[in-house]
Short mmCIF file of C-alpha atoms in Angstrom, two decimals:
data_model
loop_
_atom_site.label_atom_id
_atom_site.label_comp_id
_atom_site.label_asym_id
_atom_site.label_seq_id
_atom_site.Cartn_x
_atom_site.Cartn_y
_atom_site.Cartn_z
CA UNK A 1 -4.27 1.50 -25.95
CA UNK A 2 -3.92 -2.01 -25.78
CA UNK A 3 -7.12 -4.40 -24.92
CA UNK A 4 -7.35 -4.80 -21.33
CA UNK A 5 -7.14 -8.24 -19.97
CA UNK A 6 -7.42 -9.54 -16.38
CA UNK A 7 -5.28 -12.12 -14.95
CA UNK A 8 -6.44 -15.52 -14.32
CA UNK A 9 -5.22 -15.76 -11.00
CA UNK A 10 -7.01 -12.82 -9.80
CA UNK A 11 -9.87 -13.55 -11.97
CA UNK A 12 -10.23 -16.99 -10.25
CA UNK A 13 -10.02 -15.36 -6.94
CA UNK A 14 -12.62 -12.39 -7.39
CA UNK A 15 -15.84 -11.27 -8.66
CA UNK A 16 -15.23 -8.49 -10.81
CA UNK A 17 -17.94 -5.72 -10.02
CA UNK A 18 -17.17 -3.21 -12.76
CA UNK A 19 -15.11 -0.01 -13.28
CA UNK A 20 -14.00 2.37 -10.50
CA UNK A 21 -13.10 5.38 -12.07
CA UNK A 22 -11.05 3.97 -15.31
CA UNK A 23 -9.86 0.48 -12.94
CA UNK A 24 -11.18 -2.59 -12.84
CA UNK A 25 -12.70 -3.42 -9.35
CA UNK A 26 -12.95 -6.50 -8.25
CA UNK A 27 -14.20 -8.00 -4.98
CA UNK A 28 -12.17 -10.70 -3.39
CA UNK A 29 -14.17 -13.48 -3.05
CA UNK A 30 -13.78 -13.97 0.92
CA UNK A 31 -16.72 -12.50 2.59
CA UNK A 32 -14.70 -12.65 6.06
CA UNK A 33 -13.50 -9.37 5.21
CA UNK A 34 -14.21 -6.13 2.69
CA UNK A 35 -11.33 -7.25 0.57
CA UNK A 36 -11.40 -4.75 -2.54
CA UNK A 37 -8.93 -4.88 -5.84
CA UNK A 38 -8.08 -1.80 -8.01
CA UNK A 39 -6.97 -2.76 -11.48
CA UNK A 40 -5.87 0.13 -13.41
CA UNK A 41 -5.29 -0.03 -17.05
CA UNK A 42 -1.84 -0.48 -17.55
CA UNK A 43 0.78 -2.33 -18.56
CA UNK A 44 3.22 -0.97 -16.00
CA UNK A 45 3.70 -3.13 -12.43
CA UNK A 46 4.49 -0.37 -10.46
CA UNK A 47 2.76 2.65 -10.06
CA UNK A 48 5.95 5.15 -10.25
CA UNK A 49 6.31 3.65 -13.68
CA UNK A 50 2.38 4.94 -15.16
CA UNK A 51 1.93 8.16 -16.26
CA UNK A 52 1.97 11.02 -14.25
CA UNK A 53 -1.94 11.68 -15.41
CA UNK A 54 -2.78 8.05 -14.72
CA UNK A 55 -0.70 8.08 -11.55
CA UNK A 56 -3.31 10.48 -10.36
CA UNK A 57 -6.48 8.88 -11.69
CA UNK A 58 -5.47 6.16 -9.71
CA UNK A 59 -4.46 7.60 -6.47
CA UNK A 60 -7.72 9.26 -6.41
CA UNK A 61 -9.68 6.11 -6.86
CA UNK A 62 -7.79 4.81 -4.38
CA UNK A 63 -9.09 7.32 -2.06
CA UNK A 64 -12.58 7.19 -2.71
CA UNK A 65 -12.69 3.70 -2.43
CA UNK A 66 -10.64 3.76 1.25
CA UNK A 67 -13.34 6.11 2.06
CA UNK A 68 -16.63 3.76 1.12
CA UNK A 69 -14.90 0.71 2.68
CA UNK A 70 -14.19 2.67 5.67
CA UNK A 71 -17.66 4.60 6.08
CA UNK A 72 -20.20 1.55 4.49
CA UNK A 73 -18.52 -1.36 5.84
CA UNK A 74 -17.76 0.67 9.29
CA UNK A 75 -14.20 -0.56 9.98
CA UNK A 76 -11.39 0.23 12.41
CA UNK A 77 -8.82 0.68 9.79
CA UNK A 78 -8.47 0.46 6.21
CA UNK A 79 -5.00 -1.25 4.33
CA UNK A 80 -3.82 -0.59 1.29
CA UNK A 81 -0.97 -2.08 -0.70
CA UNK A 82 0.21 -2.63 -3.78
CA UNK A 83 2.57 -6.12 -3.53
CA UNK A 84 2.27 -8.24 -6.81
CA UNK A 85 4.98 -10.40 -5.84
CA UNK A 86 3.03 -13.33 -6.96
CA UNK A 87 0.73 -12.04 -9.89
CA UNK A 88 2.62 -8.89 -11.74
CA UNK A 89 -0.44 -7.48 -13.63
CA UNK A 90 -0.84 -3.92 -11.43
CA UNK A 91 -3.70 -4.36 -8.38
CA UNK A 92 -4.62 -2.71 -5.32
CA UNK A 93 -5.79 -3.88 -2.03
CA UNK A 94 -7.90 -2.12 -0.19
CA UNK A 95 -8.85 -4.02 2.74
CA UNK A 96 -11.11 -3.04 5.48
CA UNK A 97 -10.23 -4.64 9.31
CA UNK A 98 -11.93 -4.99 11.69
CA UNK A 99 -10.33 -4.99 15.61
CA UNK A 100 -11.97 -8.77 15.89
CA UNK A 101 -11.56 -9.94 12.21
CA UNK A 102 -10.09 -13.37 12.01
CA UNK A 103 -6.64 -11.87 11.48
CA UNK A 104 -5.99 -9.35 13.09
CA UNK A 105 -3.67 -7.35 13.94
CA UNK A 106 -1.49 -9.01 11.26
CA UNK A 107 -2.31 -8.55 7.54
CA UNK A 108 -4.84 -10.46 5.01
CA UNK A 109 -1.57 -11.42 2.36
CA UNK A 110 -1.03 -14.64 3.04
CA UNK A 111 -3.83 -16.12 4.85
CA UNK A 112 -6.34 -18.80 4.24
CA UNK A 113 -9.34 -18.70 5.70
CA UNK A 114 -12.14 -18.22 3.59
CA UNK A 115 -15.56 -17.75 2.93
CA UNK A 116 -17.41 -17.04 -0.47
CA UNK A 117 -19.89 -14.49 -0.45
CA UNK A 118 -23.61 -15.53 -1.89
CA UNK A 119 -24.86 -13.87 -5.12
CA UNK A 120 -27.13 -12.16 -2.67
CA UNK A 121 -24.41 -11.13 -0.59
CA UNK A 122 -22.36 -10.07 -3.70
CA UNK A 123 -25.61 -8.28 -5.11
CA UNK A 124 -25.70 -6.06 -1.83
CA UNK A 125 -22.46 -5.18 -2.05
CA UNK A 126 -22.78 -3.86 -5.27
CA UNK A 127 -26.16 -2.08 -4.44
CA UNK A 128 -23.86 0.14 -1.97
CA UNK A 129 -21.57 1.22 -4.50
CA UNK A 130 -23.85 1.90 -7.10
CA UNK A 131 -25.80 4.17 -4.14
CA UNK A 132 -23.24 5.56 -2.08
CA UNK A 133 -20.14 5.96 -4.06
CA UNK A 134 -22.19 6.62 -7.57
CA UNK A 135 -19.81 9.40 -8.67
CA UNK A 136 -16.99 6.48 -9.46
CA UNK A 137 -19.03 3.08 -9.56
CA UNK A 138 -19.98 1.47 -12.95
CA UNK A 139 -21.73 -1.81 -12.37
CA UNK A 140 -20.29 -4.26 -15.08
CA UNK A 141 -23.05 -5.22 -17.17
CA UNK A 142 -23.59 -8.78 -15.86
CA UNK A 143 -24.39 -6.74 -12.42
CA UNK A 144 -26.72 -3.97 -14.06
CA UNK A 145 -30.64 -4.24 -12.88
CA UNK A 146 -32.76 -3.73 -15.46
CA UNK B 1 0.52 22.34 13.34
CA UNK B 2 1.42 20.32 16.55
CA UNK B 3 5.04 19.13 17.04
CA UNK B 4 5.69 16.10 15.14
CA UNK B 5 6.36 12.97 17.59
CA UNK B 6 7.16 9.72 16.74
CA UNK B 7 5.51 6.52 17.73
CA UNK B 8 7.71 4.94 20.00
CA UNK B 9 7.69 1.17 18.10
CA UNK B 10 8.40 2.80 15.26
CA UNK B 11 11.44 4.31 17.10
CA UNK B 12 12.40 1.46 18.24
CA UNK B 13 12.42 -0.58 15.30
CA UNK B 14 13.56 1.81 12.51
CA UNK B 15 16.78 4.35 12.39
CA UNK B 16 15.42 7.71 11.15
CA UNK B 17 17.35 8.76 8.57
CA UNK B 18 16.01 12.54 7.75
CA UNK B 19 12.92 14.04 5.97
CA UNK B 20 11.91 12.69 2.59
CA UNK B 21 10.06 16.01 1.17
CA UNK B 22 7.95 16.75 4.12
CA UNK B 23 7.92 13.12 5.68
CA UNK B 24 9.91 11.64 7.82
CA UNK B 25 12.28 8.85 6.20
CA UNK B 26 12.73 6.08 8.51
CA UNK B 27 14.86 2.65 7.64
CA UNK B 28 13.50 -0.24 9.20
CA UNK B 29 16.63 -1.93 11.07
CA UNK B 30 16.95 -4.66 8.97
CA UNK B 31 19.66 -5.11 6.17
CA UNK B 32 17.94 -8.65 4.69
CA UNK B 33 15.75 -6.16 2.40
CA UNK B 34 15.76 -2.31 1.45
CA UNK B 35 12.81 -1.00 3.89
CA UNK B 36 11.73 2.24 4.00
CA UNK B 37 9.15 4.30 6.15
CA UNK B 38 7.32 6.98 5.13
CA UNK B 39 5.67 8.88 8.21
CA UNK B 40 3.63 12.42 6.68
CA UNK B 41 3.17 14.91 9.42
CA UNK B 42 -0.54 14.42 10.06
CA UNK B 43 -2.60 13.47 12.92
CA UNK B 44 -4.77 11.52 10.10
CA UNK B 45 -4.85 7.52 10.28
CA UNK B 46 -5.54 7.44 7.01
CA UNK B 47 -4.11 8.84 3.77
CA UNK B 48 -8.17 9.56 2.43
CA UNK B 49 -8.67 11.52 5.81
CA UNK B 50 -6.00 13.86 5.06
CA UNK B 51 -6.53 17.54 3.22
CA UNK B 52 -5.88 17.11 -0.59
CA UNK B 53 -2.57 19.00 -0.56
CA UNK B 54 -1.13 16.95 1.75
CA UNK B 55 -2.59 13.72 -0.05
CA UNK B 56 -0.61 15.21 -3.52
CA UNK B 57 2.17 15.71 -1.43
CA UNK B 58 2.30 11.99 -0.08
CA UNK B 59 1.52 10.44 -3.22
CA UNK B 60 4.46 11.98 -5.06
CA UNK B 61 6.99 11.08 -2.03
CA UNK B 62 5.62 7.79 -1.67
CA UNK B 63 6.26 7.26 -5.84
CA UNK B 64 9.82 9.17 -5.56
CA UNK B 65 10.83 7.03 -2.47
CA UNK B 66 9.71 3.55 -4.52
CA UNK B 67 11.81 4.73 -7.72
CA UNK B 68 14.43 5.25 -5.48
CA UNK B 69 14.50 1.52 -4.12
CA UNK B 70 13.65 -0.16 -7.18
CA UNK B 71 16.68 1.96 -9.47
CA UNK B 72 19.45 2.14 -5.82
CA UNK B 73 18.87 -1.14 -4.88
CA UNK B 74 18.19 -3.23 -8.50
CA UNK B 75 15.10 -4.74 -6.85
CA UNK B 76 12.65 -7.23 -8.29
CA UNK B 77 9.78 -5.72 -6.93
CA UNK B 78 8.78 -2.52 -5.06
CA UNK B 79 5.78 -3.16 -1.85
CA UNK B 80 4.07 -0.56 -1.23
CA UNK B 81 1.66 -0.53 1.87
CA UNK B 82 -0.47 1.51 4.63
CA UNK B 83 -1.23 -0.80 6.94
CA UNK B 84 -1.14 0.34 10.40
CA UNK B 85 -2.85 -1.95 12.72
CA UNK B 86 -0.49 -2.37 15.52
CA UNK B 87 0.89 1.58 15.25
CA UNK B 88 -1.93 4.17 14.49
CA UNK B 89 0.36 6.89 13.38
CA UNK B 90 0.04 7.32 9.68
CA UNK B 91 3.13 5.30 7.87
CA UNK B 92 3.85 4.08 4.80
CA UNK B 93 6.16 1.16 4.03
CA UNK B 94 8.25 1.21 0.56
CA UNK B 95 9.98 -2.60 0.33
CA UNK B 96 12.29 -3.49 -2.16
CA UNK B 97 12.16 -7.49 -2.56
CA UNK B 98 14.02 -9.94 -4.95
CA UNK B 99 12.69 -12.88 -6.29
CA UNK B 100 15.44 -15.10 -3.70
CA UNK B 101 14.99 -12.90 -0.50
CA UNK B 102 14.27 -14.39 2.91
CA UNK B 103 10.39 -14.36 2.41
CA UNK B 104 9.79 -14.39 -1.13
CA UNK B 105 7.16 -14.39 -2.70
CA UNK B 106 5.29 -13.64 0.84
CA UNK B 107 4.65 -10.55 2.46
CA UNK B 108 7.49 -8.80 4.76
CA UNK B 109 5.00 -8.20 7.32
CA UNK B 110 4.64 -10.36 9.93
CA UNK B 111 8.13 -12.04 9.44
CA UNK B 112 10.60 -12.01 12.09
CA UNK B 113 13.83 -12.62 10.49
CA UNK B 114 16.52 -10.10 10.84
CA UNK B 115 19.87 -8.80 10.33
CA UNK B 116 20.36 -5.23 11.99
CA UNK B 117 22.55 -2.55 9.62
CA UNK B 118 26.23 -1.52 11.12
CA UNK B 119 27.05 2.22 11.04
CA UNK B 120 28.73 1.90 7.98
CA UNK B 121 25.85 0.44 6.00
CA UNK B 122 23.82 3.29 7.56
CA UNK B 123 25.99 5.94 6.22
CA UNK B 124 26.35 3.95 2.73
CA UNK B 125 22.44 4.31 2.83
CA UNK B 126 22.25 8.25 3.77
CA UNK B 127 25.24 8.95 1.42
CA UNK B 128 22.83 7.36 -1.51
CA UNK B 129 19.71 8.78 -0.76
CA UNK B 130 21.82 12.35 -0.60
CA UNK B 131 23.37 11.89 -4.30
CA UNK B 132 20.43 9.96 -5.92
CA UNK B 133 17.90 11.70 -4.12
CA UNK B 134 18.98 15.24 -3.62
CA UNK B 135 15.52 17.01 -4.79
CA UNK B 136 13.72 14.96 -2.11
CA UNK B 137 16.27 14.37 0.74
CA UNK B 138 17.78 16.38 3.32
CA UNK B 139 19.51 14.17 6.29
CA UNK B 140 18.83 14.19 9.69
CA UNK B 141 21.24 16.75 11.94
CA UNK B 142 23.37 13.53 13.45
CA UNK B 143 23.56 12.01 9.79
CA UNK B 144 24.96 15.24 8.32
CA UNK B 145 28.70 15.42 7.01
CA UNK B 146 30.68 18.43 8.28
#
C-alpha cells in the first residue's frame, strides 16, 4: 500500500470532499453542472487492470454515487466515464445533465464554461452527502462540522 | 423479458457484430479508432437502475470488452463511457485511442471524422474477437463461418 497522492491537475480543478467508499471524491469545481470525480486507490489507469476485489469496490461506488447525483440533484441523465487521456492517475466522472444545461446534448469533456461554486454552495453540497448518501460519504476533515 | 430492439441511430451508425456475454456487441462504423458498443438487454437508462445481477454481469463484460481493445489493438488508452443523451437505450462505449489518433487527447464524442470499415476489416474484426475472445463472444448468424 503505497501513500495515496492526488494529481495536481485534478487537484487544481476540484474541491476534494472526502472518501466515497475507499475513493477519493472530488467535486469539480464548475457549479454549472453536478460534475463528480471518483479516485480510487490505485496505481493502475484502467480499471480491468485493479483487482478483481477493488474492481468491485469501485463499481459499487460508482453506483451509489450515479444514484445521489441522479435523485438529489434531480437530473435527466447521469454520464459516466472513465477517459484519462490527459491526466493518467485513475478518475471517474460522474456527471449529472440536465435537458437545458449549457451543453447539452453533447458531453462536459472538453468544454469551457465555468463557474466556481461558493464555500456556501460547496458546504451544501456536502451537507447532502453526508445526509442522504451517509452509508458511503466521509467528509474530509477540513469539511467536518464540529 | 421483452424482445430486445435496437435503437435505430445506433443501427445506423454501428455494424452489430454478435453478443458479448449477454450484450449486444456493436462496432461503431468507423476504422480511425477501435470502437466498441456495449448495449445490456434492459429497459434501464441507467446502469444503477438495473437489478444487481445484471449490474455484475455488465461490469465484467464492460472490463472483458476493454482488455480486449487495449491487448487486440496495442492501444494507448482504453475510454470507457455511459453517456446516452441523444439515444436513451442503455449503451456503453469501449474506445481504444493512441496518443497520435485523429482527436487526441480529446474526447471521441462529438467528433465527426470518419473512415467507414470494408467487409474485410469487418471480418478481420469478428475473426479476432472469436479467437481472443472465445469465453465472451459468439458472432452474429450473418457473421458466422460455415
Amino acid at each position: 500500500m503505497t501513500t495515496f497522492s492526488l494529481n495536481q491537475q485534478l487537484d487544481n480543478d476540484c474541491v476534494t470532499l472526502g472518501l466515497f467508499g475507499s475513493s477519493h471524491l472530488l467535486l469539480y469545481n464548475n457549479s454549472l453542472l453536478p460534475w463528480f470525480i471518483l479516485v480510487p486507490p490505485t496505481e493502475a489507469c484502467e480499471i480491468f487492470d485493479m483487482g478483481p476485489e477493488a474492481q468491485q469496490q469501485l463499481f459499487a461506488e460508482i453506483n451509489h454515487l450515479g444514484q445521489f447525483v441522479d435523485r438529489e440533484f434531480n437530473t435527466d441523465k447521469v454520464n459516466t466515464a472513465a477517459i484519462g487521456n490527459i491526466v493518467r492517475q485513475l478518475h471517474i466522472h460522474v456527471v449529472g445533465r440536465y435537458e437545458d444545461d449549457f451543453c447539452w446534448p453533447n458531453v462536459v469533456w472538453g468544454t469551457t464554461e465555468k463557474k466556481p461554486y461558493s464555500a456556501t454552495e460547496i458546504q451544501s453540497i456536502i451537507a447532502r452527502l453526508t445526509t442522504k448518501a451517509e452509508a458511503h460519504f466521509q467528509p474530509a476533515s477540513e469539511h467536518m462540522i464540529n
